[in-house]
mmCIF file with all atom_site columns, C-alpha atoms in Angstrom:
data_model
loop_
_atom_site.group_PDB
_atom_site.id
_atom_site.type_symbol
_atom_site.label_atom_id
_atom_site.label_alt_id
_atom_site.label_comp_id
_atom_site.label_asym_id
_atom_site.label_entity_id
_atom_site.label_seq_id
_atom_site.pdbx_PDB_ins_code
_atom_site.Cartn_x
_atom_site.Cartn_y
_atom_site.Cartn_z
_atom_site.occupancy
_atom_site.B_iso_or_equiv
_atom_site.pdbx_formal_charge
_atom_site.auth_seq_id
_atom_site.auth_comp_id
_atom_site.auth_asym_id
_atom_site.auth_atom_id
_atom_site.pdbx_PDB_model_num
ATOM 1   C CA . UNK C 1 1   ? 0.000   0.000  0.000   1.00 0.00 ? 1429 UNK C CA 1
ATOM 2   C CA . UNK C 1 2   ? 1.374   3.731  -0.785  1.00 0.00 ? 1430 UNK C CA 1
ATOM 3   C CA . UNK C 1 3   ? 2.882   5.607  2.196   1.00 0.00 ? 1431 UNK C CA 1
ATOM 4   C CA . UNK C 1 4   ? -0.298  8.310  0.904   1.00 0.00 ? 1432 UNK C CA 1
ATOM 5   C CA . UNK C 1 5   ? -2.771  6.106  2.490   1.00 0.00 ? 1433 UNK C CA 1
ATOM 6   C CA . UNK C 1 6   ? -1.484  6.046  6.147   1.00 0.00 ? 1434 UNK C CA 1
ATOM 7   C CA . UNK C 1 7   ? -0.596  10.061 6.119   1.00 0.00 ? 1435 UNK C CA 1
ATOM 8   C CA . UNK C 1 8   ? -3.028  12.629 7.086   1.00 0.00 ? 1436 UNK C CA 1
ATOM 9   C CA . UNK C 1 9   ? -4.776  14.303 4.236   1.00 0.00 ? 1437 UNK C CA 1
ATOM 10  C CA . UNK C 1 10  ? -1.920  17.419 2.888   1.00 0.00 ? 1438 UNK C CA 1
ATOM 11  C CA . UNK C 1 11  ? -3.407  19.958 0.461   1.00 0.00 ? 1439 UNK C CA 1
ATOM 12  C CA . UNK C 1 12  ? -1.519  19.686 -2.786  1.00 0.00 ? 1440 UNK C CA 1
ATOM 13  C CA . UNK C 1 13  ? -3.239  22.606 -4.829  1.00 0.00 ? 1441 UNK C CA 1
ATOM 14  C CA . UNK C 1 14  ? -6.373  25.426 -4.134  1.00 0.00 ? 1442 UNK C CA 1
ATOM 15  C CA . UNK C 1 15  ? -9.655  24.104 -2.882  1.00 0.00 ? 1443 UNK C CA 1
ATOM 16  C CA . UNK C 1 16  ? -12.659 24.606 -5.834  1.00 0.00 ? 1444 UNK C CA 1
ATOM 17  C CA . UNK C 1 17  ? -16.311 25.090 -5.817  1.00 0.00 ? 1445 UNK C CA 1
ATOM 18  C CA . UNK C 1 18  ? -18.318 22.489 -7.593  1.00 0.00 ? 1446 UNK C CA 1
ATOM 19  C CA . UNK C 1 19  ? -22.208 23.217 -8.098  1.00 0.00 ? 1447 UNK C CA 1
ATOM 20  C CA . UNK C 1 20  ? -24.236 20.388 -8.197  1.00 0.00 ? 1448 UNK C CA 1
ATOM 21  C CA . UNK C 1 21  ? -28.042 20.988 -9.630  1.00 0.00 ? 1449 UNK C CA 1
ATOM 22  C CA . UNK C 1 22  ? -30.745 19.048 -11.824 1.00 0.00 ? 1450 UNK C CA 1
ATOM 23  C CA . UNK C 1 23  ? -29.199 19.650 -13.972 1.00 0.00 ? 1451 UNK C CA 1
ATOM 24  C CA . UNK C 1 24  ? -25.308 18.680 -14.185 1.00 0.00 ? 1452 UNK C CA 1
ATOM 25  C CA . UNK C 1 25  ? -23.105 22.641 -14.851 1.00 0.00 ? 1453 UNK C CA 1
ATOM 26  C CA . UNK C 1 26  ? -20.433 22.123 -16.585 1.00 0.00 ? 1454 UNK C CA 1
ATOM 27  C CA . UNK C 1 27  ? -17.467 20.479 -14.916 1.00 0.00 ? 1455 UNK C CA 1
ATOM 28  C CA . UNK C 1 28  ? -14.721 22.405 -12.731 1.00 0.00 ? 1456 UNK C CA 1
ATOM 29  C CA . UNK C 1 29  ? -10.867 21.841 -12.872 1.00 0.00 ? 1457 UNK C CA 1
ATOM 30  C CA . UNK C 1 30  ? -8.956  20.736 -9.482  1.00 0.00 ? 1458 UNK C CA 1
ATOM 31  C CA . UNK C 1 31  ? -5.616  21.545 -10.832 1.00 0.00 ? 1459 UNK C CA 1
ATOM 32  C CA . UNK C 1 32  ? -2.934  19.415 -8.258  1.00 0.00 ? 1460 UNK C CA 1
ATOM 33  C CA . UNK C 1 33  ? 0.978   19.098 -8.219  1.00 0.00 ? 1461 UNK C CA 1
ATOM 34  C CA . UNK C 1 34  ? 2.194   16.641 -10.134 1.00 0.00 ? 1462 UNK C CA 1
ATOM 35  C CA . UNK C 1 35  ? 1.142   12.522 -9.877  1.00 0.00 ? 1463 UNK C CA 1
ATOM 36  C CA . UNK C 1 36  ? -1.024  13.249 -7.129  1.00 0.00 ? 1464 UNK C CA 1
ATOM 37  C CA . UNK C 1 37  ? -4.216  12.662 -7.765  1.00 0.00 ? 1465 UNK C CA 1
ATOM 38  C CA . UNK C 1 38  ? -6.210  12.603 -4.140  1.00 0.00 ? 1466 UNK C CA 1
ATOM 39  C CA . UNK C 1 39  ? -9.310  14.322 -3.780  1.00 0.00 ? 1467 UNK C CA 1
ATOM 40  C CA . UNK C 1 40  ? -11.397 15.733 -0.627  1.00 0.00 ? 1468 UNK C CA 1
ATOM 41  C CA . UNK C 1 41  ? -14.546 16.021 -1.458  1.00 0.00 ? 1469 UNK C CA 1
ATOM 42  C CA . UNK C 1 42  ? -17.038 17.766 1.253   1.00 0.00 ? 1470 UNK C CA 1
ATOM 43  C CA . UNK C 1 43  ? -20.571 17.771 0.313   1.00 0.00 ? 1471 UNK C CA 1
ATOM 44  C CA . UNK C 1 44  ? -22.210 20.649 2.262   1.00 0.00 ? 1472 UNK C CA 1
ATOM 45  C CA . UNK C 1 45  ? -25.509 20.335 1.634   1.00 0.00 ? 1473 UNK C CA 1
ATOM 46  C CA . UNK C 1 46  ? -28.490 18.284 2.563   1.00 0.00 ? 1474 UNK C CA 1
ATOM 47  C CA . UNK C 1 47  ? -29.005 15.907 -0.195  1.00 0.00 ? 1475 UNK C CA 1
ATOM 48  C CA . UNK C 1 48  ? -27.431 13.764 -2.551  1.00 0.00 ? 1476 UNK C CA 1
ATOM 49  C CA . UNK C 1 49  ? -25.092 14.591 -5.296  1.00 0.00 ? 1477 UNK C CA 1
ATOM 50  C CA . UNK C 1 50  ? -24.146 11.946 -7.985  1.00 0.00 ? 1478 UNK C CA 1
ATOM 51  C CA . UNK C 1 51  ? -20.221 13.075 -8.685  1.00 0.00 ? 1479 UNK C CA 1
ATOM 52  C CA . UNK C 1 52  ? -19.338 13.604 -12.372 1.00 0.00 ? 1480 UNK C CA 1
ATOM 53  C CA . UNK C 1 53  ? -15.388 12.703 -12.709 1.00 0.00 ? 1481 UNK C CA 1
ATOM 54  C CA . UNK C 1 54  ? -12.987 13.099 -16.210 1.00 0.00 ? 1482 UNK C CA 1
ATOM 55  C CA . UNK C 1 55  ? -10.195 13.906 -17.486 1.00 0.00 ? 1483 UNK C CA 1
ATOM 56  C CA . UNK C 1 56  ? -12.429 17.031 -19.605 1.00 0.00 ? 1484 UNK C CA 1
ATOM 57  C CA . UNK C 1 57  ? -15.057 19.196 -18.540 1.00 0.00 ? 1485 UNK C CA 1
ATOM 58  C CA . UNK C 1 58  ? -17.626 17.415 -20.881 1.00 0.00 ? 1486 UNK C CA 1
ATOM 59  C CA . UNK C 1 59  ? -16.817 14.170 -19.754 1.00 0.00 ? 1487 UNK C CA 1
ATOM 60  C CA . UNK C 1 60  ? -17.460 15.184 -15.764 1.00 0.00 ? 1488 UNK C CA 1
ATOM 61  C CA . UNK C 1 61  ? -20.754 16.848 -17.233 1.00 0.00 ? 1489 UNK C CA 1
ATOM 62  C CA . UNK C 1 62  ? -21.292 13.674 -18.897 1.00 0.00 ? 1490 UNK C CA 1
ATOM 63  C CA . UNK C 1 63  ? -20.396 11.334 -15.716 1.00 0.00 ? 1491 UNK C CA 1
ATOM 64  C CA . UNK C 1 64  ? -23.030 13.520 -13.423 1.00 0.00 ? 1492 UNK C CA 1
ATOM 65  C CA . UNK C 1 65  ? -25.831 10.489 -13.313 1.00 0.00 ? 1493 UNK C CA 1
ATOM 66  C CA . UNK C 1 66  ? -27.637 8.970  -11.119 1.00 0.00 ? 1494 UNK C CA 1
ATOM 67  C CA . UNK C 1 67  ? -28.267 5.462  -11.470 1.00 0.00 ? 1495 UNK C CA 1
ATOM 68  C CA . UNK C 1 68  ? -31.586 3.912  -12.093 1.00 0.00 ? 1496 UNK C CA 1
ATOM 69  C CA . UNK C 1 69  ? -32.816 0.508  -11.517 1.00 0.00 ? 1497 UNK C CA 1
ATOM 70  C CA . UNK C 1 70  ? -31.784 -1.564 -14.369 1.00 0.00 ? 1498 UNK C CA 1
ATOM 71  C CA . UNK C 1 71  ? -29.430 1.180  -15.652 1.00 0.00 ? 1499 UNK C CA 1
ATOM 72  C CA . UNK C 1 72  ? -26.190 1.695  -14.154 1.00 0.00 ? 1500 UNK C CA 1
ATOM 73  C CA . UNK C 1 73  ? -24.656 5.315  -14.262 1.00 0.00 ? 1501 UNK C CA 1
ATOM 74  C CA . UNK C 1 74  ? -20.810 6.450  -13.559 1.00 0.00 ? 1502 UNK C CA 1
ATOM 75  C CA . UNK C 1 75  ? -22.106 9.196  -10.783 1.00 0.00 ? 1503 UNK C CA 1
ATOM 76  C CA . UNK C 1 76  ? -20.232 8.887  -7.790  1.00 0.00 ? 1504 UNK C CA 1
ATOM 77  C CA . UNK C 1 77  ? -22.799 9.093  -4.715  1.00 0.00 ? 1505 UNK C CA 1
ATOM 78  C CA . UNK C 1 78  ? -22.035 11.988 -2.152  1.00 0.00 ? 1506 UNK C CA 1
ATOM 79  C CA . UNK C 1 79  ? -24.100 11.559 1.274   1.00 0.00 ? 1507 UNK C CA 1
ATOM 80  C CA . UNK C 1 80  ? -25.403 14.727 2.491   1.00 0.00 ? 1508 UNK C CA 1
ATOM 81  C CA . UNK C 1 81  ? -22.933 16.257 5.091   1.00 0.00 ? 1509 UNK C CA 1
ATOM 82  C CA . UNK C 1 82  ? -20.147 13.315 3.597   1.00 0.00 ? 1510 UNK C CA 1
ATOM 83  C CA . UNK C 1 83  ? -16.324 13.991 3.581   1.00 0.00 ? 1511 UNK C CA 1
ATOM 84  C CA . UNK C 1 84  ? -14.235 11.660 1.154   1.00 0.00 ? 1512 UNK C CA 1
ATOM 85  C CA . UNK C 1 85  ? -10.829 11.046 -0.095  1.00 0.00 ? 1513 UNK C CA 1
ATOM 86  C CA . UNK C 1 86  ? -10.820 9.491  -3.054  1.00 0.00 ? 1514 UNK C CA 1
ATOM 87  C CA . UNK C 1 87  ? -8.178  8.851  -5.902  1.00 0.00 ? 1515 UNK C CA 1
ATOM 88  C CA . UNK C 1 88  ? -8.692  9.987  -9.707  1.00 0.00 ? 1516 UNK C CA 1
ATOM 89  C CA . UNK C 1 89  ? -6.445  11.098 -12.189 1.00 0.00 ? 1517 UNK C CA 1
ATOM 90  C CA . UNK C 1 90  ? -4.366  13.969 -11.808 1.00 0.00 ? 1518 UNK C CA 1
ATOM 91  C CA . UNK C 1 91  ? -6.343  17.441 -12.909 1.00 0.00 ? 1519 UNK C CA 1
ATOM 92  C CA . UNK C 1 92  ? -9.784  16.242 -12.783 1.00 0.00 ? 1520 UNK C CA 1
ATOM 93  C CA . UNK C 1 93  ? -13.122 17.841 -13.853 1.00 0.00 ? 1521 UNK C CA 1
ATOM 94  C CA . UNK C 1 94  ? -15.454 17.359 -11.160 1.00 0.00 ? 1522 UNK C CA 1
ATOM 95  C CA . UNK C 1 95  ? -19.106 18.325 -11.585 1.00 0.00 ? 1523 UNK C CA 1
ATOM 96  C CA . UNK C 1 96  ? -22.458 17.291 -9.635  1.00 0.00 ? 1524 UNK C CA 1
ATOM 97  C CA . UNK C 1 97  ? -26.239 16.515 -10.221 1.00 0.00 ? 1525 UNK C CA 1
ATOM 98  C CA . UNK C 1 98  ? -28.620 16.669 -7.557  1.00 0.00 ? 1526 UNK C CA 1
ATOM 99  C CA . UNK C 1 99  ? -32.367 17.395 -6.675  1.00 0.00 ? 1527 UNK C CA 1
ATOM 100 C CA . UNK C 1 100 ? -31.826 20.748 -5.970  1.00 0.00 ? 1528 UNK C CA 1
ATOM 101 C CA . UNK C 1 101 ? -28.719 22.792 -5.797  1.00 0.00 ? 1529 UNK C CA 1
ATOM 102 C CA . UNK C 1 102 ? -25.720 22.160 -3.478  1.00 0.00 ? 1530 UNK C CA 1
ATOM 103 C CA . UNK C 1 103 ? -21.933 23.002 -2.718  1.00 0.00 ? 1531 UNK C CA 1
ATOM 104 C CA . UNK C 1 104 ? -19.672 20.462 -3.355  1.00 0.00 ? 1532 UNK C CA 1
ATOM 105 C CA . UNK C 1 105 ? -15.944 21.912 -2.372  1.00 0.00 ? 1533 UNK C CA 1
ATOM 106 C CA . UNK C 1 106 ? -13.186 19.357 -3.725  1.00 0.00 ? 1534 UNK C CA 1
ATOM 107 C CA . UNK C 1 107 ? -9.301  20.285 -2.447  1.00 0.00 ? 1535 UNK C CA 1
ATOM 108 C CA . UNK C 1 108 ? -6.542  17.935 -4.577  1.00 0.00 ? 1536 UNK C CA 1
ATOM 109 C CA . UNK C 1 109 ? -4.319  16.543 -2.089  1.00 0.00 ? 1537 UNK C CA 1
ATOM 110 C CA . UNK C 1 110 ? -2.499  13.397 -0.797  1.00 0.00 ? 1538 UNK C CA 1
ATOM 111 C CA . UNK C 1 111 ? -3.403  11.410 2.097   1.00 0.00 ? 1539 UNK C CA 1
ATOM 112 C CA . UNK C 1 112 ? -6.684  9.955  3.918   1.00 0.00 ? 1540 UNK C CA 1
#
């Protein structure tokens, strides 16, 4: 296992504001230092987000679903209230729908 997973979470580049709404904005860049690629992700708000994730701002848009039954979807769920680290390429797109608008802040960093 990387020596990133038993460190405490280190900011590696500026924290960014990712709207979530009905309908998916278009996706934000977290811009990291190099081969990083850790992500907190702090959903302030009171519902759900399904996380849209690429490498382009189209493709995040894109990602932003929620899945159905029957119909699987690449959105990422967010609890309410949730804080995660998770691991994506380096420079991601990050964008967000929901059932009403919400604030999802996502800081690139290393660490859990």
């Amino acid at each position: 296992m990387s020596n990133a997973s038993n460190i405490a979470f280190s900011p590696t580049g500026d924290t960014i504001l990712v709207p979530a709404a009905a309908t998916a904005p278009t996706g934000v860049q977290a811009v990291a230092a190099a081969g990083v690629g850790q992500y907190r992700i702090v959903n302030t708000g009171t519902i759900v987000v399904h996380l849209g994730v690429g490498a382009t701002a189209a493709t995040a848009t894109a990602n932003a679903v929620a899945a159905v039954a029957g119909t699987p979807a690449k959105g990422i769920i967010i609890m309410p209230g949730a804080i995660e680290v998770l691991r994506f390429a380096n420079d991601a797109f990050f964008s967000g729908v929901s059932a009403a608008a919400v604030s999802l802040y996502v800081t690139p960093g290393q660490g859990i």
